[in-house]
Structure formats: structure tokens, C-alpha cells
Backbone as a ProteinNet text record, in pm:
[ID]
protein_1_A
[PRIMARY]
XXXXXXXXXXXXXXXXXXXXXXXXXXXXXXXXXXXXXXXXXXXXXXXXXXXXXXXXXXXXXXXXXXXXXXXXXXXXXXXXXXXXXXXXXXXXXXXXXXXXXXXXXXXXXXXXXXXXXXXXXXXXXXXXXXXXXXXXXXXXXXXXXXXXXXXXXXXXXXXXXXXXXXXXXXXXXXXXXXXXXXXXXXXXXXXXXXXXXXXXXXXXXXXX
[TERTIARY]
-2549.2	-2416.6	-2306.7	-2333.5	-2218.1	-2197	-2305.7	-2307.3	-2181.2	-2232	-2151.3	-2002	-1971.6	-1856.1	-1751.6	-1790.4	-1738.6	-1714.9	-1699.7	-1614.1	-1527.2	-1498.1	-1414.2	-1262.2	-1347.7	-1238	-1156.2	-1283.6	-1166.4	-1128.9	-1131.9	-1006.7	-922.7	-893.4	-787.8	-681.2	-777	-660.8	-614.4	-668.7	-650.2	-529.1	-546.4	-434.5	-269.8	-318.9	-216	-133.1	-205.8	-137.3	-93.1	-93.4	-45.3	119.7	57.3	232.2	342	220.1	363.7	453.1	357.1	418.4	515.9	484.1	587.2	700	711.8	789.6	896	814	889.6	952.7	911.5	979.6	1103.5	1075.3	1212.7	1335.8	1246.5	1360.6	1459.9	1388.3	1446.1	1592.7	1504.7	1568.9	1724.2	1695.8	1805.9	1928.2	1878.8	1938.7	2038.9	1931.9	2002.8	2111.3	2145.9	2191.8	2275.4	2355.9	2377.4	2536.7	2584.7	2758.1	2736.8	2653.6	2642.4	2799.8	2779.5	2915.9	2893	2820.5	2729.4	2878.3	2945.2	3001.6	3038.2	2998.5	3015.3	3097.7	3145.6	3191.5	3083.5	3072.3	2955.2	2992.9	2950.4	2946.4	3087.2	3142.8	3305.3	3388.7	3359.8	3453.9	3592.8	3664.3	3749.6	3767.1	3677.6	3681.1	3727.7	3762	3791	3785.7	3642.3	3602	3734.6	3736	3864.5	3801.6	3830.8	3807.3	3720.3	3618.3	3517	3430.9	3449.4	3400.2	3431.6	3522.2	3630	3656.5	3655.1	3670.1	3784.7	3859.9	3997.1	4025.4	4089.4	4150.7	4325.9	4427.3	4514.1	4634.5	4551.1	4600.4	4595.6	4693.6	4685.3	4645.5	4678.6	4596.6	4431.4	4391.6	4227.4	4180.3	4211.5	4121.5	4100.7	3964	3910.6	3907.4	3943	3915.4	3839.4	3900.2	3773.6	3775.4	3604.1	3543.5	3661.1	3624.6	3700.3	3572.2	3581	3506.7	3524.2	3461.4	3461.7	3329.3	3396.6	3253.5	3303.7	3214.2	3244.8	3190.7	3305.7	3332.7	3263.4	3186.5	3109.2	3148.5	3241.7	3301.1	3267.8	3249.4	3190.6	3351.7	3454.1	3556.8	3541.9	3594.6	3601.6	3732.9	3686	3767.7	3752.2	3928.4	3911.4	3984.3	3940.5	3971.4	4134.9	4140.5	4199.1	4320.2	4252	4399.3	4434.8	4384.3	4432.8	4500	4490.3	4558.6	4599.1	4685.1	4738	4824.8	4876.3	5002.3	4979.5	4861	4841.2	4740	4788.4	4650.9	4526.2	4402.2	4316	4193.7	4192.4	4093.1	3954.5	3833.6	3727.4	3675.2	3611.7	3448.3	3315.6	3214.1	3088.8	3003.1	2984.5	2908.4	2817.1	2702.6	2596.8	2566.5	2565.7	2533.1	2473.1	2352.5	2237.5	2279.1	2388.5	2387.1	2513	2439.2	2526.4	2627.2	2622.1	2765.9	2887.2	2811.1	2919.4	3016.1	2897.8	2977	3054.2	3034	3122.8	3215.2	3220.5	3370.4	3455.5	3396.4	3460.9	3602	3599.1	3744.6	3838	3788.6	3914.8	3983.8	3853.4	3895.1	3987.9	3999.8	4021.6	4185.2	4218.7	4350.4	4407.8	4360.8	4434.4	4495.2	4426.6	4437.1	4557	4565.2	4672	4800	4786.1	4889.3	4931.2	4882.4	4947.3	4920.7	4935.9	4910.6	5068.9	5168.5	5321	5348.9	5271.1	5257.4	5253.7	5200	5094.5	4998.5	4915.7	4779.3	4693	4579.3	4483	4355	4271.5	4162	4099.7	3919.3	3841.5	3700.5	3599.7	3471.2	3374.1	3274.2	3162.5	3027.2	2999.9	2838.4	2745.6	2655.5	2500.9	2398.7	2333.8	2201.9	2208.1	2223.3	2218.7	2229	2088.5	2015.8	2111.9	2088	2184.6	2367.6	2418.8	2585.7	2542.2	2468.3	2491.1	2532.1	2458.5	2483.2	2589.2	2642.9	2746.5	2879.8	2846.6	3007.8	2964.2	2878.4	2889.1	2964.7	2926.6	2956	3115	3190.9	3319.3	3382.9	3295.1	3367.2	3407	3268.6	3259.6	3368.2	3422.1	3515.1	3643.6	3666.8	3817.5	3837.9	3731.9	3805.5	3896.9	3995.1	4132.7	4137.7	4014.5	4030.4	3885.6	3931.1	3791.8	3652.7	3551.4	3474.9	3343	3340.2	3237.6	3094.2	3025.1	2883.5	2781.1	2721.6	2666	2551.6	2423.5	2327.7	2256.7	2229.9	2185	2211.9	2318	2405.9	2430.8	2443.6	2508.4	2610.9	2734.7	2883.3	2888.9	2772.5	2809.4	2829.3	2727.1	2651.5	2788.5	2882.9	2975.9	3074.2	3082.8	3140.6	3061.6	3171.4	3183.1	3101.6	3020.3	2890.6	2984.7	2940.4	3002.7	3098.9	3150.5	3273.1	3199.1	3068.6	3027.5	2884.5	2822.3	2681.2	2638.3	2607.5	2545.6	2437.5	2385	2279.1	2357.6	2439.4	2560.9	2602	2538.2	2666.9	2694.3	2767	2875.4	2959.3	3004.9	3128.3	3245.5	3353.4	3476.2	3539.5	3614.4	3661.4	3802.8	3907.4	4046.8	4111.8	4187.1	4237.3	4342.4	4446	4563.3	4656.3	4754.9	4868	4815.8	4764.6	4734.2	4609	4548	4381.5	4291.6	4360.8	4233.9	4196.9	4064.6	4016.5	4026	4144	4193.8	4159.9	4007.4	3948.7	3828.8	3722	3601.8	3562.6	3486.6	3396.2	3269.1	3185.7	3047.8	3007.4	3029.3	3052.6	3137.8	3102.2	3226.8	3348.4	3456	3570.2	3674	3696.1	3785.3	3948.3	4032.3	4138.6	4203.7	4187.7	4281.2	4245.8	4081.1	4042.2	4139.9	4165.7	4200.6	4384.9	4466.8	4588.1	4555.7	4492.9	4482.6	4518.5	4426.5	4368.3	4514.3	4510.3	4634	4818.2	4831	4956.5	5018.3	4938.1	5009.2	4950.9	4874.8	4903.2	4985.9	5022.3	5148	5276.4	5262.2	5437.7	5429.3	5306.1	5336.5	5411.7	5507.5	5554	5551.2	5566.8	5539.1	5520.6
2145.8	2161.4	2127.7	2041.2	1960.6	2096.5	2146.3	2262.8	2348.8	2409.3	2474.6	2490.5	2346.4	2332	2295.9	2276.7	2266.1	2381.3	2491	2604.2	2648.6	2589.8	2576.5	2503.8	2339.4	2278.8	2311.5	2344	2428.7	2541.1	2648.7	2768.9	2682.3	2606.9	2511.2	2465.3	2425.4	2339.5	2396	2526.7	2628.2	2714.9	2715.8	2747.5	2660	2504.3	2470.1	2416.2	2475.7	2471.6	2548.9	2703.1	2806	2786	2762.6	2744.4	2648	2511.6	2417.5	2479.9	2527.1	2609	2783.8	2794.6	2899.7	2829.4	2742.9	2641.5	2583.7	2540.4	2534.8	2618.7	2729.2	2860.3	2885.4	2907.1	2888.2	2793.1	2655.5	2571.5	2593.4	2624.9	2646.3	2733.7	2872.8	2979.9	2954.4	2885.2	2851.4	2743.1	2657.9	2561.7	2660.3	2762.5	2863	2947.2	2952.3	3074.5	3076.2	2991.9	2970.3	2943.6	2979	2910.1	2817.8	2672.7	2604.6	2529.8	2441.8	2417	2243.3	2219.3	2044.5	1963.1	2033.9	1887.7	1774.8	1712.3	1509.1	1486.2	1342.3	1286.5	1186.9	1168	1092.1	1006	876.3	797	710.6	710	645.1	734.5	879	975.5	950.2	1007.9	974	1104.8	1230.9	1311.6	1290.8	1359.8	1323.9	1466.3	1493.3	1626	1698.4	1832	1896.3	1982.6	2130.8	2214.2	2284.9	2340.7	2448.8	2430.5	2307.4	2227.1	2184.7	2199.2	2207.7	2057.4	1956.6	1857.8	1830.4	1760.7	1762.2	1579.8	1578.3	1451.2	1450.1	1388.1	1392.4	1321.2	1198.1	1113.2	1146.6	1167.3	1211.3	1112.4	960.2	846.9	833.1	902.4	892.8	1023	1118.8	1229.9	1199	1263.6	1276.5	1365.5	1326.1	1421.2	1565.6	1642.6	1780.6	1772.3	1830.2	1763	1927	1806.4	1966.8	2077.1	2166.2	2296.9	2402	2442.4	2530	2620	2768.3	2844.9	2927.1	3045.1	3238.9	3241.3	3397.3	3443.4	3527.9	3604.4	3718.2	3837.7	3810.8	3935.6	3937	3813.2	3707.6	3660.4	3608.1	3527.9	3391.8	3330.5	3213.7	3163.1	3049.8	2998.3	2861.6	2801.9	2626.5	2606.9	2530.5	2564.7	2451.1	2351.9	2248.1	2320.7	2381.4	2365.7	2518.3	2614.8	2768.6	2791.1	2691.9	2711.6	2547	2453.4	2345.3	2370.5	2240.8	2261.4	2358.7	2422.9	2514.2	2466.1	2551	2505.2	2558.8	2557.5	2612.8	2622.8	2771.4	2754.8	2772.4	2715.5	2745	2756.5	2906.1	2945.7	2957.6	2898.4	2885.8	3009.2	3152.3	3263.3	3271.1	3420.1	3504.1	3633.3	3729.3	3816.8	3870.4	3766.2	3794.2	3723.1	3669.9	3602.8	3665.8	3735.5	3791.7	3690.2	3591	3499.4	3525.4	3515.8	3553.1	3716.7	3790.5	3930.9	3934.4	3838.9	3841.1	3796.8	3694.6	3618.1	3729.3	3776.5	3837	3859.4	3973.8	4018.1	3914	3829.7	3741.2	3674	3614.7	3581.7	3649.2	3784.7	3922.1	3883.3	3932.3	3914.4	3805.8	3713.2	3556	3516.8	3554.6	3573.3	3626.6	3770.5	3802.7	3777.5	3721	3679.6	3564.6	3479.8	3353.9	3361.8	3463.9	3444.4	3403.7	3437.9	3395.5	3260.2	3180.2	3045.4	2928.4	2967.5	2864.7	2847.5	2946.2	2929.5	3016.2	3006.2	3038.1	3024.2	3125.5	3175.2	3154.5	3083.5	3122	3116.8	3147.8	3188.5	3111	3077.1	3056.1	3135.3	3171.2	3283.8	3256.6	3151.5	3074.1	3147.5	3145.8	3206.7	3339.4	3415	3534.1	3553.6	3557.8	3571.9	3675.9	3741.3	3893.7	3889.3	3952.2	3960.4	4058.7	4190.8	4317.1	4320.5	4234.6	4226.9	4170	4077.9	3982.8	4082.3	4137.6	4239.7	4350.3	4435.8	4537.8	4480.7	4319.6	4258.9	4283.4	4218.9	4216.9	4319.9	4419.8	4593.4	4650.7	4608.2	4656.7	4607.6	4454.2	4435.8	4405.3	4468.9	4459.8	4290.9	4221.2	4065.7	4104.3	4000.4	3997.9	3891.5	3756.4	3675.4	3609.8	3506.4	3537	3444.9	3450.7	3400.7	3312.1	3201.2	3160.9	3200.6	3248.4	3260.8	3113	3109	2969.8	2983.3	3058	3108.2	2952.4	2860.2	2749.1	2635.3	2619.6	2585.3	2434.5	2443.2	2346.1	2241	2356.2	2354.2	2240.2	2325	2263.3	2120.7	2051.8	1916.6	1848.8	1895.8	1798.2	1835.9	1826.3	1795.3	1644.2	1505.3	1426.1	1391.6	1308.1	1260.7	1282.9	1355.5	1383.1	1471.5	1526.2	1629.5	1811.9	1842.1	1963.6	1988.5	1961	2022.6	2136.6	2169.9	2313.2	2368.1	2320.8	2330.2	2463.9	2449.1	2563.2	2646.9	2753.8	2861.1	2995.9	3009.2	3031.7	2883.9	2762.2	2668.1	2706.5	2619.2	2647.2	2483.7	2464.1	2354.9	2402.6	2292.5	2345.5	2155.4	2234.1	2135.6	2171.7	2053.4	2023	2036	2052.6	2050	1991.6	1836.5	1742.6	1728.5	1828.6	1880.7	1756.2	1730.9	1657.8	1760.2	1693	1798.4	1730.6	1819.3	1790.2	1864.9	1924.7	1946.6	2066.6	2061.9	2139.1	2212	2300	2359.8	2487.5	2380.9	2429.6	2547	2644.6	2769.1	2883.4	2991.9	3081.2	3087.8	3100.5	3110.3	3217.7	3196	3340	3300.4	3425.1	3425.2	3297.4	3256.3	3172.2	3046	3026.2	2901.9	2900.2	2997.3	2972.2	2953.9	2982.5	2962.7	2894.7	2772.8	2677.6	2513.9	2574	2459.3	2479.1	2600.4	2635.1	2585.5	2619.2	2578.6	2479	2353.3	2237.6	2187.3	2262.9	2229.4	2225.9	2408.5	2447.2	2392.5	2299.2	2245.3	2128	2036.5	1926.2	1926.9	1779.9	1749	1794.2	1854	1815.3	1681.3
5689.7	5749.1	5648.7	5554.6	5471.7	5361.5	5282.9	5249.1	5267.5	5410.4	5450.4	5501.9	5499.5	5521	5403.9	5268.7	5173.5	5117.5	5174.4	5078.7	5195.8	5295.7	5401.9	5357.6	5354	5293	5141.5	5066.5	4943.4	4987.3	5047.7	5118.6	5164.5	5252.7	5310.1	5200.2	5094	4996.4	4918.8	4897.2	4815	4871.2	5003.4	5054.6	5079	5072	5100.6	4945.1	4856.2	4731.6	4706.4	4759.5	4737.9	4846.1	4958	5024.7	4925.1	4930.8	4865.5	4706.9	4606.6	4502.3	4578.4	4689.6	4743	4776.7	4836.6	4868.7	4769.8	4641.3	4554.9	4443.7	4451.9	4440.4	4483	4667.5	4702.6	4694	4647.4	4685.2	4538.5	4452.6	4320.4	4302	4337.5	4424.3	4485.3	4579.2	4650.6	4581.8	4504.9	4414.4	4286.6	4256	4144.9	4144.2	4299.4	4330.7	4450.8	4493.3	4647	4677.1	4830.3	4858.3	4910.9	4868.1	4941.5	4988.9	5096.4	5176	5155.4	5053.1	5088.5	4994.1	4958.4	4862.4	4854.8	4797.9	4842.2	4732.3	4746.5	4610.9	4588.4	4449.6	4409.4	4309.8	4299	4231.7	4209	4091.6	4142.6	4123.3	4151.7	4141.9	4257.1	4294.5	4354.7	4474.4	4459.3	4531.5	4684.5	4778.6	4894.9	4951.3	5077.1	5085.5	5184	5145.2	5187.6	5284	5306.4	5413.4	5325.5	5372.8	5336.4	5167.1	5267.5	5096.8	4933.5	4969.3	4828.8	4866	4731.8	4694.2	4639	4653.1	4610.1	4561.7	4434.6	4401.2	4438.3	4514	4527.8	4424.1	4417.3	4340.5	4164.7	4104.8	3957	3862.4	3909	3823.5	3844.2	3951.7	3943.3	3896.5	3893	3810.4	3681.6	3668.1	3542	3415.5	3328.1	3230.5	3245.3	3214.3	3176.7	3022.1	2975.9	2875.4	2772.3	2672.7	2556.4	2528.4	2578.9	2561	2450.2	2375.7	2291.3	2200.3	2251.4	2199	2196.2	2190.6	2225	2355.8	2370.1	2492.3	2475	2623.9	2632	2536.8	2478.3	2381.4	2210.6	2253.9	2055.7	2020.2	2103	1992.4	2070.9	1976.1	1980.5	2105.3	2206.5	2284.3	2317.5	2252.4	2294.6	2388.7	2510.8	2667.2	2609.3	2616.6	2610.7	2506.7	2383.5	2285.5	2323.3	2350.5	2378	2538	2616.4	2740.8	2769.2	2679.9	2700.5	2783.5	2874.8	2980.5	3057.8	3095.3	3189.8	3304.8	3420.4	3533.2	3510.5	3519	3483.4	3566	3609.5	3745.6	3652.8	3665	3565.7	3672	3625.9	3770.8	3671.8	3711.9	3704.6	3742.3	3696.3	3745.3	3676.4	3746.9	3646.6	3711.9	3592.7	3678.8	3768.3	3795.1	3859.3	4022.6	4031.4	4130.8	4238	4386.3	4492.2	4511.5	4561.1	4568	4497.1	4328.6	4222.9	4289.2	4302.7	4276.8	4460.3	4529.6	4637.1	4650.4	4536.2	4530	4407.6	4298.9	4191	4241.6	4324.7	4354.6	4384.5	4460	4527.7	4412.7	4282.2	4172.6	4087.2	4061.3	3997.5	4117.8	4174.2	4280.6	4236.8	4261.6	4274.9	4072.2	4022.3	3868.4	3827.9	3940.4	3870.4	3937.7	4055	4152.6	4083.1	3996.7	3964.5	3774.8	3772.8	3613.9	3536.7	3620.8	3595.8	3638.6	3717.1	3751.1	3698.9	3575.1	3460.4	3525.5	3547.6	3613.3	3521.9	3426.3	3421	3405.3	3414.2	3508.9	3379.8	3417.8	3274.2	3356.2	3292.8	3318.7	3274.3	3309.7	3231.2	3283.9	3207.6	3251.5	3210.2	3273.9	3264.9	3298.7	3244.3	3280.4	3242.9	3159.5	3123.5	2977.8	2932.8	2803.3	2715.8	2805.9	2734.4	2734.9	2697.2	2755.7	2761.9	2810.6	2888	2968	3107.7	3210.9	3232.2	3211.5	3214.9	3213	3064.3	3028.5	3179.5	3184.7	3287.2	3389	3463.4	3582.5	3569.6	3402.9	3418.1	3436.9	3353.7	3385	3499.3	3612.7	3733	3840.2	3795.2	3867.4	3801.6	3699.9	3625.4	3607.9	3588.2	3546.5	3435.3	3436.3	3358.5	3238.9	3264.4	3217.8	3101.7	2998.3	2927.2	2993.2	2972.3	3021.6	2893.5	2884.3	2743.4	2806.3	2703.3	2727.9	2702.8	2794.6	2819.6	2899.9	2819.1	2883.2	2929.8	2831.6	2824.1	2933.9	2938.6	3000.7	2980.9	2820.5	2726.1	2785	2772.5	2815.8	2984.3	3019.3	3207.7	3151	3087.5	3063.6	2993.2	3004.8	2932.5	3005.8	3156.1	3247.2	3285.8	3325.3	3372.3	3514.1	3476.4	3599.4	3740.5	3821.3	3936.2	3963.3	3846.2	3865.8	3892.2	3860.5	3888.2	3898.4	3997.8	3999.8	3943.9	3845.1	3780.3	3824.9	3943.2	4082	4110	4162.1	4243.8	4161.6	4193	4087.3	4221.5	4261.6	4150.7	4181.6	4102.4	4144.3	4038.6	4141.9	4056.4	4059.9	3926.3	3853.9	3905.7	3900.3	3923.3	3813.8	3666.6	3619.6	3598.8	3543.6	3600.2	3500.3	3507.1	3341.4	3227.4	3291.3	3202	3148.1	3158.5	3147.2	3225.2	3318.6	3445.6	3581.9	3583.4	3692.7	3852.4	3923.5	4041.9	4161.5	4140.4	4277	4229.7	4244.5	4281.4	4430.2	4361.2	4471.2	4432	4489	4463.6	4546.1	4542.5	4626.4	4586.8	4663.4	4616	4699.7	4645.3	4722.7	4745.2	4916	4942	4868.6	4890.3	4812.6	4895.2	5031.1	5090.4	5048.5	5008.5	4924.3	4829.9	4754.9	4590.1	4649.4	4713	4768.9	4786.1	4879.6	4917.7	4835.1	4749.7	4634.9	4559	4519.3	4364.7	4416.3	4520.8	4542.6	4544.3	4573.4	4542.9	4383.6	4323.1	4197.8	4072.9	4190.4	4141	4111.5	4225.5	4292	4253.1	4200.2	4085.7	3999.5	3972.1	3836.7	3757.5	3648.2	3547.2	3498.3
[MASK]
++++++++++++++++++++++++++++++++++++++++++++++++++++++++++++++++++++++++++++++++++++++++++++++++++++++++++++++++++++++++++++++++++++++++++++++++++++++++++++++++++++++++++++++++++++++++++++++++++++++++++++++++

């Protein structure tokens, strides 16, 4: 009987190793690629969660630095976030081409870009996960982006954002920094145009 029941129990385990590695497939999956709505503030960030998940710092003495960035753009030139758009607002989105979220938010991004490009507002990109810039440039073609985007297949660049200021879990997210190159509100998700009004207008109507 014992015989016979031991190629029972290995089909069983054989099987339930096959779910849990499906399992973790998906969970990967879902981590890579998602609008999630989860955003917390973490650690001694100062975040304070807003509507539809957008994280917002109010206070201008607690935001944090955004890190100084610099590389090539999906095009091959060179871009330094900090010294080529100083004194400006700066919406930074986190995309790839491979990812539906991204190409559902594109437009609203593409609109809102150019609605506030007379504002001191601009728009920049980063495009992770995409070995190639084929795809990447087609993505920008397909939806007339206006603005440059660094290539960051690796996703180097993410890693020098400030413990708590951007999960690179989430793509597509968007960074929102401030005259003073501090970052005054996230969101790990994609966002409609009334998100991006939302967030941008009172950044707008700050001090100098």
C-alpha cells in the first residue's frame, strides 16, 4: 500500500509547487506593472495621503530633496534634471513601454504638458525597463509626447530617489518637485488630467 501511495504524494507536491511559482509569477507581474491606489507615507517622510492616492507634502520645510539626475534621453543627449530645468516645477513620470497603465495615462500627460508649459511647469520622463529605445521612441511617437524622457532600462536613476519618496514597484508613478528642487507630492499610479490640475495648481500659486 505505502508503495502505492507514494507517487500520489509526489503528484500532490509537484503540483503544489507548480501553483505557488504561478503565484509568484503573478505577484511579480502585478508589482511591475500596475495603478495601484496603496500609497502610504513611510518612514520619516512627511507625506500626508491625499485623494486617489497621491501623496502630498504641504509644508515646504519638510520636503525632501530630489536626487541630482543625469544621463541620456531616449534620443542619446544628454539631460541634467536639476541644472537644465532650475527654478522650474517639475512633474517626473516613471513609464515603459510595455506597460497599459503607462499608455492610458500618456495623453492626459501629453495635454496637461502643454497646458502648463507657460507656468514654469515641466514635464520629464523616465523609461525603465526597456532594453531597447525602439519601443520607447515608437510609444512617444504614437502619442506626440512633447517632453524629454532619460532612458533608464536598469533602473539606476529610480535608486537615487530618497528612502520613501518613490516606490519603483509602481510604474507608471509620478514625482511632482518644486521651484526649489524638493519633491512636494507623489503618486504611484497613473493619473487623470484632473489628478495632474489637482496636484499642479497649488504648486503653481507658491512663493517664490
Amino acid at each position: 500500500m505505502s508503495a502505492r501511495r507514494a507517487p500520489r504524494r509526489s503528484t500532490r507536491h509537484r503540483r503544489a509547487a507548480v501553483l505557488a511559482a504561478g503565484a509568484a509569477a503573478a505577484a511579480l507581474t502585478l508589482s511591475a506593472c500596475g495603478s495601484g491606489n496603496t500609497a502610504k507615507g513611510g518612514g520619516d517622510t512627511k507625506y500626508v495621503q491625499g485623494t486617489g492616492g497621491i501623496s502630498v507634502v504641504k509644508d515646504k520645510g519638510e520636503r525632501q530633496s530630489a536626487p541630482d539626475l543625469v544621463g541620456k534621453t531616449l534620443q542619446g543627449k544628454e539631460l541634467d534634471l536639476k541644472k537644465d530645468y532650475k527654478g522650474k516645477i517639475v512633474v517626473f513620470n516613471v513609464w515603459g513601454s510595455w506597460c497599459p497603465p503607462c499608455r492610458a495615462e500618456a495623453p492626459n500627460l501629453t495635454k496637461v504638458a502643454e497646458e502648463y508649459k507657460d507656468k514654469g511647469v515641466q514635464f520629464v520622463g523616465l523609461n525603465t525597463r526597456d532594453p531597447d529605445t525602439a519601443p520607447a521612441l515608437s510609444f512617444e511617437k504614437e502619442f506626440k509626447v512633447p517632453y524629454p524622457s532619460f532612458h533608464d532600462s536598469s533602473g539606476k536613476l529610480l535608486l537615487r530617489f530618497p528612502k520613501g519618496s518613490l516606490n519603483p514597484q509602481f510604474i507608471p508613478s509620478t514625482i511632482f518637485i518644486d521651484r526649489d528642487g524638493k519633491i512636494a507630492a507623489r503618486a504611484p499610479q497613473a493619473l487623470s488630467v484632473d489628478d495632474l490640475h489637482k496636484t499642479l495648481d497649488p504648486l503653481v500659486a507658491e512663493k517664490k
